[in-house]
Amino acid sequence: MPLVLTEEQSMLRDSARGLITDKAPVSHLRQLRDSKDEMGFSRDLWKAFAEMGFSGLLVPENFGGSGLGYVEAGVVMEEIGRTLMPSPFLSTAVLAVSALSRGGSEAQKSAHLPKIADGSRLAALAIDEGTKHRPLQINLQAVRSGNGFKLSGAKALVVDGHTADLLIVAGRTGGAAGDRNGLTLFLVDPKAKGVAIERTVMVDAHNAARIEFSNVEVDADHVLGEVDQGYQLLDGVLNIGRGAVASEMVGLSEEVFGRTVTYLKERKQFGKLIGEFQALQHRAAQLYVDIEITRSAVLKALQTLDGDFDHAGAAIAVAKARAGTTAALAVQEGVQMHGGMGMTDQFDIGFFMKRARVCQELFGDSNYHADQLARMKSY
Amino acid sequence: MSDLETFRRETRAWLEANCPPEMRRPMTSESDTYWGGRNAKFSSEPQRVWFERMRDKGWTVPDWPKEYGGGGLDRAEHKVLREEMAAMGARAPLSSFGIWMLGPALLKYGNEAQKKEHLPKIAAGLIRWCQGYSEPNAGSDLASLQTRAESDGDDYVINGQKIWTSYANYADWIFCLVRTDPAAKKHDGISFILFDMASKGVSTKPILLISGYSPFCETFFDNVRVPKSHVVGTVNRGWDVAKYLLQHERAMISGTGERGIGRPLGQVAADSVGSDDSGRLDDAMLRGQIAMFDIDEAAFAAVAERAIDLAKAGQSHPAFSSAMKYYGTELNKRRHEILMSAGGIDALEWESDRSKGGARPRAWLRTKANSIEGGTSEVMLGIVAKRILDLPGA
């Protein structure tokens, strides 16, 4: 498949960009932050997203969605990255939908997917427990109890955790931390007894929560996929999430870069436009090359997810690692080249820097994915 | 089954049957390749067999028209052939500046007589070409070149000096930039001309490099007479041809080296430094460097693929080859730094059979030229800054 967007994908990009730049420029995030908005995102905007079919983009058509692919999800994520629009798209429309449609029973799918597609239900994926992303180290205990399980443990950095109507929780039904076997995914009602959700105010003003589970009872038919065999499902869902976040970072990097190049053409010092200085020209050119390479790697990874899902691991590791390092460079150069202005809160660049930091960490940073790639290549 | 799948199946079968096993191993050095030409010698029988079979199919230049000695393959078929050759590690049957650089320029700018005269000989490896671009005071600032061609009846008389002429001492013909109008602005008085290196007044002198090899020469022209019909394109408009050719040269250099061929770096390193109990390379920092390199290399492969797809879709920027040249050559230098690091003490041996005559350190030193030849990394970044990003100045 050619590494360029099809006409349909370009049209999707244009309509997403139209809506997002119109309704949710960076000032939208700023306003939510400054007003300490309780939800941390706009319900109205999510409704508009649903009306345009974005919330059900990955939902199969027989469950009320558009049944599109991961490249299309990436197209929307990239536009989200351009304005840093806070929305449940990643948590609900990408991660939860993927987990449900790849691992869910017919009953589970029909219970949740249509409501996600129409925008009325939000969901969150609860995985990480430690400081760094280590899915194999998941150790939330899920002990058999009667017909079902009792969950005890804690999760951190649950994206959109405090707004979710449904939690997808990874727990250990067997084995020990580090084992591939013994992981199980559960559908958990956030209002269930024993669930304590604390919204964490994050550096990037996006939503995340710490969630504690104390003897939370979960019925057996709320197991997503098979007991003890959840790792493969989780790994696939995480790869989708990684591809999506990498796309967001491509959008974010391009936006920061665009703003920076514009500034280089406007700002004068020593009687010259600063864009005339070779030191800055070369750094800008290097960043351009980095972004082009990363964009290619991310598109390649998403196409591989769509075309050969089970063998997409290496391409995803490359994409997430590249996108993380490129975004880090883009925001750093953005702030530096804007000089003192770049350091002010009044200026938008700092928002990009903060969001890039979170995206780097989400679902494994560049070091994590470099290590994964080395393991895949047996060295 | 689609035509393309049939083509793939037949191509694979033909390559399997015709590519000698010796030609499926990675090359050990740049000299371990067949360059063709009047005085060409094959270094081995398999090399001769492989070259002749590929030549007879037109597959030394698979995408050139058949009438000029090519294989007449379309883009998709050409890609299939490249993929199938890469999959079995098959070497290129012929290394040639005629194929990489002059051929594309002649196809675009040459007249019919020039195409008929030169392209089939390039395809068949009969003539080895060299490039006369750089001069002692016109390197990165190529357009300030001073070699002059003065009109004398039906001929030009050429005087001047070129430098960094790759393999000029082995070449049969040269494609050369000369100044035909000294009064014009510097880009406007240059012509692109072809002539025989055996012409009276041409002499060459090899330049020894830090690698111990001398792939480059100084080349001198002392009243060399060349028929005016040997000018390619329009007189004084040679800069257009030169630029077009440079794009191909940059694309060629950005793909320099063994990327995608040969054993993965991680395996090479594991062989020499060893692994720990869990199978991880027994040098955590080196392992990290290799992993980061592998990421960048895979990403670069994706951008190379995308560059072709963008060109096909009519969406590519003409200066993008500069971006590719910059990154590809920096990547290749990194690869060889890692190879040296992975090889440790063993990679330092310069002259011995065990080290194949110091192949690894010589290759490492050779890569340092990648980010200089064909336009330095700094020149490439300058082109990106001005032509793609539209930054002001100069």
Short mmCIF file of N, CA and C in Angstrom, two decimals, chain B residues 147-239:
data_model
loop_
_atom_site.label_atom_id
_atom_site.label_comp_id
_atom_site.label_asym_id
_atom_site.label_seq_id
_atom_site.Cartn_x
_atom_site.Cartn_y
_atom_site.Cartn_z
N THR B 147 36.85 25.76 -15.18
CA THR B 147 37.32 25.04 -16.37
C THR B 147 36.60 25.61 -17.59
N ARG B 148 37.36 26.03 -18.61
CA ARG B 148 36.70 26.75 -19.70
C ARG B 148 36.75 25.96 -21.01
N ALA B 149 35.71 26.15 -21.79
CA ALA B 149 35.63 25.51 -23.10
C ALA B 149 35.49 26.63 -24.12
N GLU B 150 36.52 26.80 -24.94
CA GLU B 150 36.47 27.89 -25.93
C GLU B 150 36.15 27.34 -27.30
N SER B 151 35.27 28.08 -27.97
CA SER B 151 34.80 27.66 -29.28
C SER B 151 35.93 27.76 -30.31
N ASP B 152 36.06 26.68 -31.12
CA ASP B 152 37.06 26.72 -32.20
C ASP B 152 36.50 25.87 -33.35
N GLY B 153 35.80 26.50 -34.26
CA GLY B 153 35.16 25.77 -35.36
C GLY B 153 34.07 24.85 -34.83
N ASP B 154 34.15 23.56 -35.19
CA ASP B 154 33.15 22.59 -34.74
C ASP B 154 33.47 22.04 -33.36
N ASP B 155 34.58 22.47 -32.79
CA ASP B 155 35.02 21.90 -31.51
C ASP B 155 35.01 22.94 -30.39
N TYR B 156 35.08 22.41 -29.19
CA TYR B 156 35.48 23.23 -28.05
C TYR B 156 36.89 22.83 -27.67
N VAL B 157 37.65 23.78 -27.17
CA VAL B 157 38.98 23.48 -26.63
C VAL B 157 38.91 23.70 -25.12
N ILE B 158 39.15 22.61 -24.37
CA ILE B 158 38.91 22.65 -22.93
C ILE B 158 40.22 22.72 -22.15
N ASN B 159 40.26 23.67 -21.20
CA ASN B 159 41.42 23.82 -20.32
C ASN B 159 40.96 24.01 -18.88
N GLY B 160 41.65 23.35 -17.97
CA GLY B 160 41.30 23.54 -16.56
C GLY B 160 41.61 22.30 -15.74
N GLN B 161 41.09 22.31 -14.49
CA GLN B 161 41.38 21.20 -13.59
C GLN B 161 40.13 20.81 -12.81
N LYS B 162 39.93 19.51 -12.67
CA LYS B 162 38.86 18.98 -11.81
C LYS B 162 39.50 18.26 -10.63
N ILE B 163 38.71 18.12 -9.54
CA ILE B 163 39.22 17.38 -8.39
C ILE B 163 38.11 16.50 -7.83
N TRP B 164 38.52 15.53 -7.03
CA TRP B 164 37.57 14.53 -6.48
C TRP B 164 36.85 13.76 -7.59
N THR B 165 37.54 13.61 -8.72
CA THR B 165 36.94 12.86 -9.82
C THR B 165 37.02 11.38 -9.47
N SER B 166 35.87 10.80 -9.08
CA SER B 166 35.88 9.41 -8.62
C SER B 166 36.32 8.48 -9.74
N TYR B 167 37.35 7.68 -9.48
CA TYR B 167 37.86 6.65 -10.40
C TYR B 167 38.18 7.20 -11.79
N ALA B 168 38.63 8.44 -11.86
CA ALA B 168 38.97 9.01 -13.16
C ALA B 168 40.07 8.19 -13.84
N ASN B 169 40.95 7.61 -13.01
CA ASN B 169 42.07 6.85 -13.58
C ASN B 169 41.62 5.54 -14.21
N TYR B 170 40.38 5.11 -13.94
CA TYR B 170 39.85 3.90 -14.57
C TYR B 170 38.78 4.20 -15.62
N ALA B 171 38.38 5.46 -15.67
CA ALA B 171 37.20 5.78 -16.50
C ALA B 171 37.57 5.90 -17.98
N ASP B 172 36.59 5.57 -18.84
CA ASP B 172 36.77 5.68 -20.29
C ASP B 172 36.29 7.04 -20.82
N TRP B 173 35.18 7.50 -20.25
CA TRP B 173 34.61 8.78 -20.66
C TRP B 173 34.28 9.59 -19.42
N ILE B 174 34.11 10.90 -19.64
CA ILE B 174 33.76 11.80 -18.54
C ILE B 174 32.54 12.64 -18.90
N PHE B 175 31.64 12.85 -17.94
CA PHE B 175 30.60 13.88 -18.12
C PHE B 175 31.02 15.06 -17.26
N CYS B 176 31.03 16.21 -17.87
CA CYS B 176 31.85 17.29 -17.33
C CYS B 176 31.12 18.64 -17.42
N LEU B 177 31.29 19.44 -16.39
CA LEU B 177 30.76 20.80 -16.44
C LEU B 177 31.89 21.75 -16.83
N VAL B 178 31.62 22.57 -17.85
CA VAL B 178 32.64 23.52 -18.32
C VAL B 178 32.00 24.89 -18.51
N ARG B 179 32.84 25.92 -18.41
CA ARG B 179 32.32 27.27 -18.60
C ARG B 179 32.43 27.64 -20.07
N THR B 180 31.29 27.84 -20.71
CA THR B 180 31.30 28.20 -22.13
C THR B 180 31.06 29.69 -22.35
N ASP B 181 30.60 30.39 -21.30
CA ASP B 181 30.43 31.85 -21.42
C ASP B 181 30.94 32.53 -20.14
N PRO B 182 32.21 32.93 -20.14
CA PRO B 182 32.81 33.50 -18.92
C PRO B 182 32.17 34.84 -18.54
N ALA B 183 31.49 35.49 -19.47
CA ALA B 183 30.92 36.81 -19.19
C ALA B 183 29.57 36.71 -18.49
N ALA B 184 28.90 35.56 -18.63
CA ALA B 184 27.56 35.41 -18.08
C ALA B 184 27.60 35.27 -16.56
N LYS B 185 26.43 35.44 -15.91
CA LYS B 185 26.33 35.19 -14.47
C LYS B 185 26.68 33.74 -14.20
N LYS B 186 27.13 33.44 -12.96
CA LYS B 186 27.86 32.18 -12.80
C LYS B 186 27.06 30.92 -13.14
N HIS B 187 25.73 30.93 -12.94
CA HIS B 187 24.96 29.74 -13.30
C HIS B 187 24.62 29.68 -14.79
N ASP B 188 24.78 30.81 -15.48
CA ASP B 188 24.24 30.91 -16.85
C ASP B 188 25.25 30.62 -17.95
N GLY B 189 26.52 30.44 -17.59
CA GLY B 189 27.51 30.25 -18.64
C GLY B 189 28.14 28.87 -18.64
N ILE B 190 27.41 27.90 -18.06
CA ILE B 190 27.98 26.56 -17.89
C ILE B 190 27.32 25.58 -18.87
N SER B 191 28.14 24.69 -19.46
CA SER B 191 27.58 23.64 -20.33
C SER B 191 27.98 22.27 -19.81
N PHE B 192 27.16 21.29 -20.19
CA PHE B 192 27.36 19.90 -19.75
C PHE B 192 27.84 19.13 -20.98
N ILE B 193 29.06 18.58 -20.90
CA ILE B 193 29.66 18.01 -22.10
C ILE B 193 30.26 16.63 -21.82
N LEU B 194 30.28 15.78 -22.85
CA LEU B 194 30.79 14.41 -22.71
C LEU B 194 32.05 14.25 -23.56
N PHE B 195 33.09 13.62 -23.03
CA PHE B 195 34.22 13.30 -23.91
C PHE B 195 35.04 12.12 -23.41
N ASP B 196 35.84 11.63 -24.34
CA ASP B 196 36.64 10.43 -24.10
C ASP B 196 37.87 10.78 -23.26
N MET B 197 38.10 10.00 -22.21
CA MET B 197 39.25 10.27 -21.33
C MET B 197 40.57 9.96 -22.05
N ALA B 198 40.48 9.26 -23.20
CA ALA B 198 41.71 8.98 -23.95
C ALA B 198 42.07 10.14 -24.88
N SER B 199 41.27 11.19 -24.88
CA SER B 199 41.56 12.35 -25.72
C SER B 199 42.93 12.94 -25.35
N LYS B 200 43.57 13.51 -26.34
CA LYS B 200 44.87 14.15 -26.12
C LYS B 200 44.71 15.32 -25.13
N GLY B 201 45.58 15.40 -24.13
CA GLY B 201 45.53 16.52 -23.19
C GLY B 201 44.83 16.20 -21.87
N VAL B 202 44.28 14.97 -21.72
CA VAL B 202 43.64 14.60 -20.45
C VAL B 202 44.64 13.81 -19.61
N SER B 203 44.81 14.20 -18.35
CA SER B 203 45.66 13.39 -17.47
C SER B 203 45.06 13.33 -16.07
N THR B 204 45.38 12.27 -15.36
CA THR B 204 44.80 12.09 -14.02
C THR B 204 45.89 11.74 -13.02
N LYS B 205 45.59 12.07 -11.75
CA LYS B 205 46.55 11.77 -10.68
C LYS B 205 45.74 11.36 -9.44
N PRO B 206 45.90 10.11 -8.98
CA PRO B 206 45.11 9.65 -7.83
C PRO B 206 45.41 10.42 -6.55
N ILE B 207 44.41 10.53 -5.68
CA ILE B 207 44.56 11.18 -4.37
C ILE B 207 44.41 10.12 -3.30
N LEU B 208 45.44 9.93 -2.49
CA LEU B 208 45.37 8.91 -1.43
C LEU B 208 44.54 9.44 -0.26
N LEU B 209 43.57 8.62 0.19
CA LEU B 209 42.67 9.05 1.26
C LEU B 209 43.03 8.42 2.60
N ILE B 210 42.35 8.87 3.66
CA ILE B 210 42.61 8.33 5.00
C ILE B 210 42.28 6.84 5.10
N SER B 211 41.48 6.34 4.19
CA SER B 211 41.16 4.92 4.19
C SER B 211 42.28 4.08 3.59
N GLY B 212 43.29 4.74 3.05
CA GLY B 212 44.36 4.02 2.38
C GLY B 212 44.05 3.74 0.92
N TYR B 213 42.82 4.04 0.50
CA TYR B 213 42.44 3.87 -0.90
C TYR B 213 42.56 5.21 -1.62
N SER B 214 42.53 5.12 -2.95
CA SER B 214 42.47 6.37 -3.70
C SER B 214 41.36 6.29 -4.75
N PRO B 215 40.13 6.41 -4.30
CA PRO B 215 39.02 6.36 -5.26
C PRO B 215 38.88 7.65 -6.05
N PHE B 216 39.55 8.70 -5.60
CA PHE B 216 39.41 10.00 -6.24
C PHE B 216 40.69 10.39 -6.96
N CYS B 217 40.54 11.30 -7.93
CA CYS B 217 41.70 11.79 -8.66
C CYS B 217 41.63 13.30 -8.83
N GLU B 218 42.78 13.86 -9.10
CA GLU B 218 42.83 15.17 -9.73
C GLU B 218 42.87 14.92 -11.23
N THR B 219 42.14 15.72 -11.98
CA THR B 219 42.06 15.48 -13.42
C THR B 219 42.39 16.80 -14.13
N PHE B 220 43.29 16.71 -15.10
CA PHE B 220 43.76 17.94 -15.77
C PHE B 220 43.41 17.92 -17.25
N PHE B 221 42.98 19.06 -17.77
CA PHE B 221 42.65 19.21 -19.19
C PHE B 221 43.57 20.27 -19.80
N ASP B 222 44.33 19.84 -20.80
CA ASP B 222 45.28 20.75 -21.42
C ASP B 222 44.98 20.79 -22.93
N ASN B 223 44.23 21.81 -23.35
CA ASN B 223 43.83 21.93 -24.75
C ASN B 223 43.16 20.67 -25.30
N VAL B 224 42.17 20.16 -24.58
CA VAL B 224 41.46 18.96 -25.03
C VAL B 224 40.40 19.38 -26.05
N ARG B 225 40.45 18.77 -27.24
CA ARG B 225 39.49 19.12 -28.31
C ARG B 225 38.28 18.18 -28.24
N VAL B 226 37.07 18.79 -28.15
CA VAL B 226 35.84 18.00 -28.05
C VAL B 226 34.81 18.55 -29.05
N PRO B 227 34.24 17.67 -29.88
CA PRO B 227 33.22 18.15 -30.83
C PRO B 227 32.05 18.81 -30.11
N LYS B 228 31.51 19.87 -30.71
CA LYS B 228 30.41 20.60 -30.08
C LYS B 228 29.15 19.74 -29.94
N SER B 229 29.05 18.72 -30.79
CA SER B 229 27.87 17.85 -30.73
C SER B 229 27.83 17.05 -29.43
N HIS B 230 28.89 17.10 -28.65
CA HIS B 230 28.92 16.34 -27.39
C HIS B 230 28.29 17.08 -26.22
N VAL B 231 27.84 18.30 -26.47
CA VAL B 231 27.13 19.03 -25.40
C VAL B 231 25.75 18.40 -25.22
N VAL B 232 25.38 18.12 -23.97
CA VAL B 232 24.05 17.59 -23.66
C VAL B 232 23.15 18.76 -23.25
N GLY B 233 21.96 18.81 -23.86
CA GLY B 233 21.06 19.93 -23.57
C GLY B 233 21.54 21.18 -24.31
N THR B 234 21.11 22.32 -23.83
CA THR B 234 21.43 23.57 -24.50
C THR B 234 22.76 24.13 -24.01
N VAL B 235 23.54 24.70 -24.93
CA VAL B 235 24.79 25.37 -24.55
C VAL B 235 24.47 26.49 -23.55
N ASN B 236 25.29 26.58 -22.53
CA ASN B 236 25.14 27.57 -21.44
C ASN B 236 23.98 27.26 -20.48
N ARG B 237 23.24 26.21 -20.74
CA ARG B 237 22.16 25.82 -19.83
C ARG B 237 22.51 24.50 -19.11
N GLY B 238 23.79 24.24 -19.01
CA GLY B 238 24.24 22.97 -18.40
C GLY B 238 23.88 22.84 -16.94
N TRP B 239 23.61 23.99 -16.30
CA TRP B 239 23.29 23.94 -14.86
C TRP B 239 22.00 23.15 -14.61
#
